Amino acid sequence: MKSNYLLLTLLLAVCSYGTISCKKVKGSGPIVKEERVVSAFYGISSGIDGTVYVTQEGPHRLTIEAQQNILDILDSPVEGGRLNLRFQKGKSVGHHDPIIIRVSAPTIGELLLDGSGDMHMSSNLNGDNIKLAVSGSGNLHVKSVSATGQLFAEVSGSGDIRCLGGSAPEGFYSINGSGDLDMFPVNVNKLKANVSGSGDIKSKALESLDASISGSGDIEYDGNPSSVKTHVTGSGRVRKI
């Protein structure tokens, strides 16, 4: 009987802890604007359900607009040269007013989006090696991206990446899921593209193309590459447009 009582007490304690820890933080009060001091960073990673506006210009700045109790649990550490925007571990966030984040830095090499938020870069993104990545259902839009080295663009999930212009000597594009990669206005000399799932890639390939598809997604390209290699498993197509 005593052991049963102890077991019941333990179960009640666990349930009580779970209820407390899983209680959602709902936005309360008016939207306030907060400017945070940040150390130098070259990459930006967002895992919140808000909208991030990025500009490549100095100095390093971070401004967040949100309700105060949402601001209180929104962390923005710089780790390994990357600015990470995320809610505190263990916090479950409920309904809140729109979160607007503005970030600027003189040098940017990574834009990473995880979750359902969006990221927009209205200025040109210039650098050596540049990586764009979406994991989840969010959208990443960049005005123009110009890499002097390699350009990486990756979608995992249902989100999209779209660039309106730019260039790179080498491009490495990949999709794993149903999201799309619209890099058509970006002039890429040597392109390696891979689709696994139902997402589509649109791009330019000026000198060479190495394309592989596993699933129903398509790879559409413009240009007159002297070397074209394709490998397709499924109903997807590689076609020139």
JSON list of C-alpha atoms in Angstrom, two decimals, residues 56-208:
[
{"chain": "A", "resi": 56, "resn": "GLN", "atom": "CA", "xyz": [24.06, 44.17, -45.40]},
{"chain": "A", "resi": 57, "resn": "GLU", "atom": "CA", "xyz": [25.51, 47.35, -43.98]},
{"chain": "A", "resi": 58, "resn": "GLY", "atom": "CA", "xyz": [27.44, 48.29, -40.87]},
{"chain": "A", "resi": 59, "resn": "PRO", "atom": "CA", "xyz": [27.51, 48.33, -37.95]},
{"chain": "A", "resi": 60, "resn": "HIS", "atom": "CA", "xyz": [26.07, 45.16, -36.40]},
{"chain": "A", "resi": 61, "resn": "ARG", "atom": "CA", "xyz": [22.60, 46.01, -35.17]},
{"chain": "A", "resi": 62, "resn": "LEU", "atom": "CA", "xyz": [19.56, 44.16, -33.88]},
{"chain": "A", "resi": 63, "resn": "THR", "atom": "CA", "xyz": [16.12, 45.66, -33.25]},
{"chain": "A", "resi": 64, "resn": "ILE", "atom": "CA", "xyz": [13.08, 43.65, -32.18]},
{"chain": "A", "resi": 65, "resn": "GLU", "atom": "CA", "xyz": [9.45, 44.76, -32.09]},
{"chain": "A", "resi": 66, "resn": "ALA", "atom": "CA", "xyz": [7.14, 42.52, -30.07]},
{"chain": "A", "resi": 67, "resn": "GLN", "atom": "CA", "xyz": [4.97, 42.41, -26.98]},
{"chain": "A", "resi": 68, "resn": "GLN", "atom": "CA", "xyz": [7.01, 42.73, -23.79]},
{"chain": "A", "resi": 69, "resn": "ASN", "atom": "CA", "xyz": [6.38, 39.25, -22.43]},
{"chain": "A", "resi": 70, "resn": "ILE", "atom": "CA", "xyz": [7.38, 37.81, -25.82]},
{"chain": "A", "resi": 71, "resn": "LEU", "atom": "CA", "xyz": [10.54, 39.92, -25.85]},
{"chain": "A", "resi": 72, "resn": "ASP", "atom": "CA", "xyz": [11.38, 38.55, -22.41]},
{"chain": "A", "resi": 73, "resn": "ILE", "atom": "CA", "xyz": [11.64, 34.97, -23.73]},
{"chain": "A", "resi": 74, "resn": "LEU", "atom": "CA", "xyz": [13.18, 35.75, -27.11]},
{"chain": "A", "resi": 75, "resn": "ASP", "atom": "CA", "xyz": [16.91, 35.10, -26.99]},
{"chain": "A", "resi": 76, "resn": "SER", "atom": "CA", "xyz": [19.47, 36.48, -29.44]},
{"chain": "A", "resi": 77, "resn": "PRO", "atom": "CA", "xyz": [22.90, 35.05, -28.62]},
{"chain": "A", "resi": 78, "resn": "VAL", "atom": "CA", "xyz": [25.85, 35.20, -31.00]},
{"chain": "A", "resi": 79, "resn": "GLU", "atom": "CA", "xyz": [27.44, 31.76, -31.12]},
{"chain": "A", "resi": 80, "resn": "GLY", "atom": "CA", "xyz": [30.28, 30.78, -33.42]},
{"chain": "A", "resi": 81, "resn": "GLY", "atom": "CA", "xyz": [29.88, 33.96, -35.43]},
{"chain": "A", "resi": 82, "resn": "ARG", "atom": "CA", "xyz": [26.16, 33.40, -35.96]},
{"chain": "A", "resi": 83, "resn": "LEU", "atom": "CA", "xyz": [23.29, 35.47, -34.56]},
{"chain": "A", "resi": 84, "resn": "ASN", "atom": "CA", "xyz": [20.66, 33.03, -33.32]},
{"chain": "A", "resi": 85, "resn": "LEU", "atom": "CA", "xyz": [17.09, 34.22, -32.89]},
{"chain": "A", "resi": 86, "resn": "ARG", "atom": "CA", "xyz": [15.06, 31.76, -30.84]},
{"chain": "A", "resi": 87, "resn": "PHE", "atom": "CA", "xyz": [12.67, 31.38, -27.96]},
{"chain": "A", "resi": 88, "resn": "GLN", "atom": "CA", "xyz": [14.06, 30.23, -24.64]},
{"chain": "A", "resi": 89, "resn": "LYS", "atom": "CA", "xyz": [14.39, 26.49, -24.26]},
{"chain": "A", "resi": 90, "resn": "GLY", "atom": "CA", "xyz": [11.36, 24.92, -22.63]},
{"chain": "A", "resi": 91, "resn": "LYS", "atom": "CA", "xyz": [9.06, 27.84, -23.46]},
{"chain": "A", "resi": 92, "resn": "SER", "atom": "CA", "xyz": [5.93, 27.14, -25.47]},
{"chain": "A", "resi": 93, "resn": "VAL", "atom": "CA", "xyz": [4.64, 30.24, -27.26]},
{"chain": "A", "resi": 94, "resn": "GLY", "atom": "CA", "xyz": [0.97, 30.76, -27.99]},
{"chain": "A", "resi": 95, "resn": "HIS", "atom": "CA", "xyz": [-0.84, 33.50, -29.91]},
{"chain": "A", "resi": 96, "resn": "HIS", "atom": "CA", "xyz": [0.92, 36.85, -30.07]},
{"chain": "A", "resi": 97, "resn": "ASP", "atom": "CA", "xyz": [1.00, 40.00, -32.14]},
{"chain": "A", "resi": 98, "resn": "PRO", "atom": "CA", "xyz": [3.38, 40.03, -35.14]},
{"chain": "A", "resi": 99, "resn": "ILE", "atom": "CA", "xyz": [7.09, 39.96, -34.32]},
{"chain": "A", "resi": 100, "resn": "ILE", "atom": "CA", "xyz": [9.29, 42.20, -36.46]},
{"chain": "A", "resi": 101, "resn": "ILE", "atom": "CA", "xyz": [13.07, 41.86, -36.31]},
{"chain": "A", "resi": 102, "resn": "ARG", "atom": "CA", "xyz": [15.57, 44.06, -38.14]},
{"chain": "A", "resi": 103, "resn": "VAL", "atom": "CA", "xyz": [19.17, 42.95, -38.49]},
{"chain": "A", "resi": 104, "resn": "SER", "atom": "CA", "xyz": [22.14, 44.58, -40.17]},
{"chain": "A", "resi": 105, "resn": "ALA", "atom": "CA", "xyz": [25.80, 43.59, -40.53]},
{"chain": "A", "resi": 106, "resn": "PRO", "atom": "CA", "xyz": [28.65, 44.67, -42.81]},
{"chain": "A", "resi": 107, "resn": "THR", "atom": "CA", "xyz": [29.41, 41.08, -43.85]},
{"chain": "A", "resi": 108, "resn": "ILE", "atom": "CA", "xyz": [26.87, 38.28, -44.18]},
{"chain": "A", "resi": 109, "resn": "GLY", "atom": "CA", "xyz": [27.66, 34.74, -45.28]},
{"chain": "A", "resi": 110, "resn": "GLU", "atom": "CA", "xyz": [24.66, 32.76, -44.00]},
{"chain": "A", "resi": 111, "resn": "LEU", "atom": "CA", "xyz": [20.91, 33.22, -43.89]},
{"chain": "A", "resi": 112, "resn": "LEU", "atom": "CA", "xyz": [19.22, 30.31, -42.15]},
{"chain": "A", "resi": 113, "resn": "LEU", "atom": "CA", "xyz": [15.49, 29.97, -41.49]},
{"chain": "A", "resi": 114, "resn": "ASP", "atom": "CA", "xyz": [13.96, 27.25, -39.34]},
{"chain": "A", "resi": 115, "resn": "GLY", "atom": "CA", "xyz": [10.22, 26.99, -38.75]},
{"chain": "A", "resi": 116, "resn": "SER", "atom": "CA", "xyz": [7.29, 29.04, -39.98]},
{"chain": "A", "resi": 117, "resn": "GLY", "atom": "CA", "xyz": [8.77, 32.53, -39.96]},
{"chain": "A", "resi": 118, "resn": "ASP", "atom": "CA", "xyz": [9.91, 34.58, -42.95]},
{"chain": "A", "resi": 119, "resn": "MET", "atom": "CA", "xyz": [13.15, 36.35, -43.81]},
{"chain": "A", "resi": 120, "resn": "HIS", "atom": "CA", "xyz": [13.58, 39.17, -46.32]},
{"chain": "A", "resi": 121, "resn": "MET", "atom": "CA", "xyz": [16.77, 40.81, -47.52]},
{"chain": "A", "resi": 122, "resn": "SER", "atom": "CA", "xyz": [16.05, 44.00, -49.46]},
{"chain": "A", "resi": 123, "resn": "SER", "atom": "CA", "xyz": [19.71, 44.90, -50.02]},
{"chain": "A", "resi": 124, "resn": "ASN", "atom": "CA", "xyz": [22.24, 43.03, -52.15]},
{"chain": "A", "resi": 125, "resn": "LEU", "atom": "CA", "xyz": [23.96, 40.08, -50.47]},
{"chain": "A", "resi": 126, "resn": "ASN", "atom": "CA", "xyz": [27.63, 40.04, -51.44]},
{"chain": "A", "resi": 127, "resn": "GLY", "atom": "CA", "xyz": [30.35, 37.72, -50.22]},
{"chain": "A", "resi": 128, "resn": "ASP", "atom": "CA", "xyz": [32.75, 34.88, -50.88]},
{"chain": "A", "resi": 129, "resn": "ASN", "atom": "CA", "xyz": [30.93, 31.65, -49.99]},
{"chain": "A", "resi": 130, "resn": "ILE", "atom": "CA", "xyz": [27.24, 32.20, -49.24]},
{"chain": "A", "resi": 131, "resn": "LYS", "atom": "CA", "xyz": [24.68, 29.80, -47.79]},
{"chain": "A", "resi": 132, "resn": "LEU", "atom": "CA", "xyz": [20.88, 30.17, -47.89]},
{"chain": "A", "resi": 133, "resn": "ALA", "atom": "CA", "xyz": [18.81, 27.53, -46.11]},
{"chain": "A", "resi": 134, "resn": "VAL", "atom": "CA", "xyz": [15.18, 26.97, -45.15]},
{"chain": "A", "resi": 135, "resn": "SER", "atom": "CA", "xyz": [14.05, 24.16, -42.87]},
{"chain": "A", "resi": 136, "resn": "GLY", "atom": "CA", "xyz": [10.29, 24.14, -42.35]},
{"chain": "A", "resi": 137, "resn": "SER", "atom": "CA", "xyz": [7.49, 26.17, -43.93]},
{"chain": "A", "resi": 138, "resn": "GLY", "atom": "CA", "xyz": [9.05, 29.62, -43.90]},
{"chain": "A", "resi": 139, "resn": "ASN", "atom": "CA", "xyz": [10.06, 31.72, -46.90]},
{"chain": "A", "resi": 140, "resn": "LEU", "atom": "CA", "xyz": [13.43, 33.33, -47.58]},
{"chain": "A", "resi": 141, "resn": "HIS", "atom": "CA", "xyz": [13.52, 36.13, -50.15]},
{"chain": "A", "resi": 142, "resn": "VAL", "atom": "CA", "xyz": [16.72, 37.87, -51.24]},
{"chain": "A", "resi": 143, "resn": "LYS", "atom": "CA", "xyz": [16.91, 40.83, -53.61]},
{"chain": "A", "resi": 144, "resn": "SER", "atom": "CA", "xyz": [20.26, 39.82, -55.11]},
{"chain": "A", "resi": 145, "resn": "VAL", "atom": "CA", "xyz": [23.03, 37.42, -54.13]},
{"chain": "A", "resi": 146, "resn": "SER", "atom": "CA", "xyz": [26.54, 37.64, -55.56]},
{"chain": "A", "resi": 147, "resn": "ALA", "atom": "CA", "xyz": [29.15, 35.12, -54.43]},
{"chain": "A", "resi": 148, "resn": "THR", "atom": "CA", "xyz": [32.75, 35.20, -55.58]},
{"chain": "A", "resi": 149, "resn": "GLY", "atom": "CA", "xyz": [33.14, 31.58, -54.45]},
{"chain": "A", "resi": 150, "resn": "GLN", "atom": "CA", "xyz": [30.38, 29.05, -53.91]},
{"chain": "A", "resi": 151, "resn": "LEU", "atom": "CA", "xyz": [26.65, 29.61, -53.48]},
{"chain": "A", "resi": 152, "resn": "PHE", "atom": "CA", "xyz": [24.65, 27.09, -51.48]},
{"chain": "A", "resi": 153, "resn": "ALA", "atom": "CA", "xyz": [20.83, 27.09, -51.40]},
{"chain": "A", "resi": 154, "resn": "GLU", "atom": "CA", "xyz": [18.98, 24.38, -49.50]},
{"chain": "A", "resi": 155, "resn": "VAL", "atom": "CA", "xyz": [15.31, 23.73, -48.77]},
{"chain": "A", "resi": 156, "resn": "SER", "atom": "CA", "xyz": [14.15, 21.05, -46.36]},
{"chain": "A", "resi": 157, "resn": "GLY", "atom": "CA", "xyz": [10.37, 21.00, -45.95]},
{"chain": "A", "resi": 158, "resn": "SER", "atom": "CA", "xyz": [7.65, 23.09, -47.60]},
{"chain": "A", "resi": 159, "resn": "GLY", "atom": "CA", "xyz": [9.32, 26.49, -47.46]},
{"chain": "A", "resi": 160, "resn": "ASP", "atom": "CA", "xyz": [10.68, 28.45, -50.42]},
{"chain": "A", "resi": 161, "resn": "ILE", "atom": "CA", "xyz": [13.83, 30.36, -51.33]},
{"chain": "A", "resi": 162, "resn": "ARG", "atom": "CA", "xyz": [13.66, 33.07, -53.96]},
{"chain": "A", "resi": 163, "resn": "CYS", "atom": "CA", "xyz": [16.41, 35.33, -55.32]},
{"chain": "A", "resi": 164, "resn": "LEU", "atom": "CA", "xyz": [15.76, 38.14, -57.78]},
{"chain": "A", "resi": 165, "resn": "GLY", "atom": "CA", "xyz": [19.27, 38.45, -59.19]},
{"chain": "A", "resi": 166, "resn": "GLY", "atom": "CA", "xyz": [22.97, 37.87, -58.73]},
{"chain": "A", "resi": 167, "resn": "SER", "atom": "CA", "xyz": [25.79, 35.58, -59.82]},
{"chain": "A", "resi": 168, "resn": "ALA", "atom": "CA", "xyz": [28.20, 32.88, -58.65]},
{"chain": "A", "resi": 169, "resn": "PRO", "atom": "CA", "xyz": [30.95, 30.78, -60.23]},
{"chain": "A", "resi": 170, "resn": "GLU", "atom": "CA", "xyz": [29.55, 27.63, -58.60]},
{"chain": "A", "resi": 171, "resn": "GLY", "atom": "CA", "xyz": [26.10, 26.80, -57.28]},
{"chain": "A", "resi": 172, "resn": "PHE", "atom": "CA", "xyz": [24.97, 23.90, -55.13]},
{"chain": "A", "resi": 173, "resn": "TYR", "atom": "CA", "xyz": [21.18, 23.69, -54.86]},
{"chain": "A", "resi": 174, "resn": "SER", "atom": "CA", "xyz": [19.16, 21.03, -53.06]},
{"chain": "A", "resi": 175, "resn": "ILE", "atom": "CA", "xyz": [15.57, 20.32, -52.07]},
{"chain": "A", "resi": 176, "resn": "ASN", "atom": "CA", "xyz": [14.34, 17.67, -49.68]},
{"chain": "A", "resi": 177, "resn": "GLY", "atom": "CA", "xyz": [10.57, 18.01, -49.52]},
{"chain": "A", "resi": 178, "resn": "SER", "atom": "CA", "xyz": [7.88, 20.03, -51.28]},
{"chain": "A", "resi": 179, "resn": "GLY", "atom": "CA", "xyz": [9.44, 23.49, -51.12]},
{"chain": "A", "resi": 180, "resn": "ASP", "atom": "CA", "xyz": [10.74, 25.38, -54.15]},
{"chain": "A", "resi": 181, "resn": "LEU", "atom": "CA", "xyz": [14.03, 27.02, -55.06]},
{"chain": "A", "resi": 182, "resn": "ASP", "atom": "CA", "xyz": [13.57, 29.92, -57.48]},
{"chain": "A", "resi": 183, "resn": "MET", "atom": "CA", "xyz": [17.11, 31.00, -58.34]},
{"chain": "A", "resi": 184, "resn": "PHE", "atom": "CA", "xyz": [16.36, 31.61, -62.01]},
{"chain": "A", "resi": 185, "resn": "PRO", "atom": "CA", "xyz": [17.66, 35.22, -62.16]},
{"chain": "A", "resi": 186, "resn": "VAL", "atom": "CA", "xyz": [21.02, 34.21, -60.61]},
{"chain": "A", "resi": 187, "resn": "ASN", "atom": "CA", "xyz": [23.76, 33.59, -63.19]},
{"chain": "A", "resi": 188, "resn": "VAL", "atom": "CA", "xyz": [25.65, 30.46, -62.15]},
{"chain": "A", "resi": 189, "resn": "ASN", "atom": "CA", "xyz": [28.48, 29.06, -64.24]},
{"chain": "A", "resi": 190, "resn": "LYS", "atom": "CA", "xyz": [28.70, 25.55, -62.80]},
{"chain": "A", "resi": 191, "resn": "LEU", "atom": "CA", "xyz": [25.56, 24.17, -61.18]},
{"chain": "A", "resi": 192, "resn": "LYS", "atom": "CA", "xyz": [24.96, 21.02, -59.19]},
{"chain": "A", "resi": 193, "resn": "ALA", "atom": "CA", "xyz": [21.27, 20.55, -58.36]},
{"chain": "A", "resi": 194, "resn": "ASN", "atom": "CA", "xyz": [19.48, 17.81, -56.45]},
{"chain": "A", "resi": 195, "resn": "VAL", "atom": "CA", "xyz": [15.77, 17.29, -55.78]},
{"chain": "A", "resi": 196, "resn": "SER", "atom": "CA", "xyz": [14.44, 14.67, -53.40]},
{"chain": "A", "resi": 197, "resn": "GLY", "atom": "CA", "xyz": [10.66, 14.99, -53.22]},
{"chain": "A", "resi": 198, "resn": "SER", "atom": "CA", "xyz": [8.14, 17.15, -55.06]},
{"chain": "A", "resi": 199, "resn": "GLY", "atom": "CA", "xyz": [9.85, 20.54, -54.93]},
{"chain": "A", "resi": 200, "resn": "ASP", "atom": "CA", "xyz": [11.13, 22.36, -58.01]},
{"chain": "A", "resi": 201, "resn": "ILE", "atom": "CA", "xyz": [14.40, 24.12, -58.79]},
{"chain": "A", "resi": 202, "resn": "LYS", "atom": "CA", "xyz": [14.66, 26.93, -61.34]},
{"chain": "A", "resi": 203, "resn": "SER", "atom": "CA", "xyz": [18.11, 28.23, -62.19]},
{"chain": "A", "resi": 204, "resn": "LYS", "atom": "CA", "xyz": [20.60, 29.32, -64.78]},
{"chain": "A", "resi": 205, "resn": "ALA", "atom": "CA", "xyz": [23.50, 27.03, -65.70]},
{"chain": "A", "resi": 206, "resn": "LEU", "atom": "CA", "xyz": [25.91, 28.77, -68.06]},
{"chain": "A", "resi": 207, "resn": "GLU", "atom": "CA", "xyz": [28.81, 26.30, -68.34]},
{"chain": "A", "resi": 208, "resn": "SER", "atom": "CA", "xyz": [27.86, 22.96, -66.78]}
]
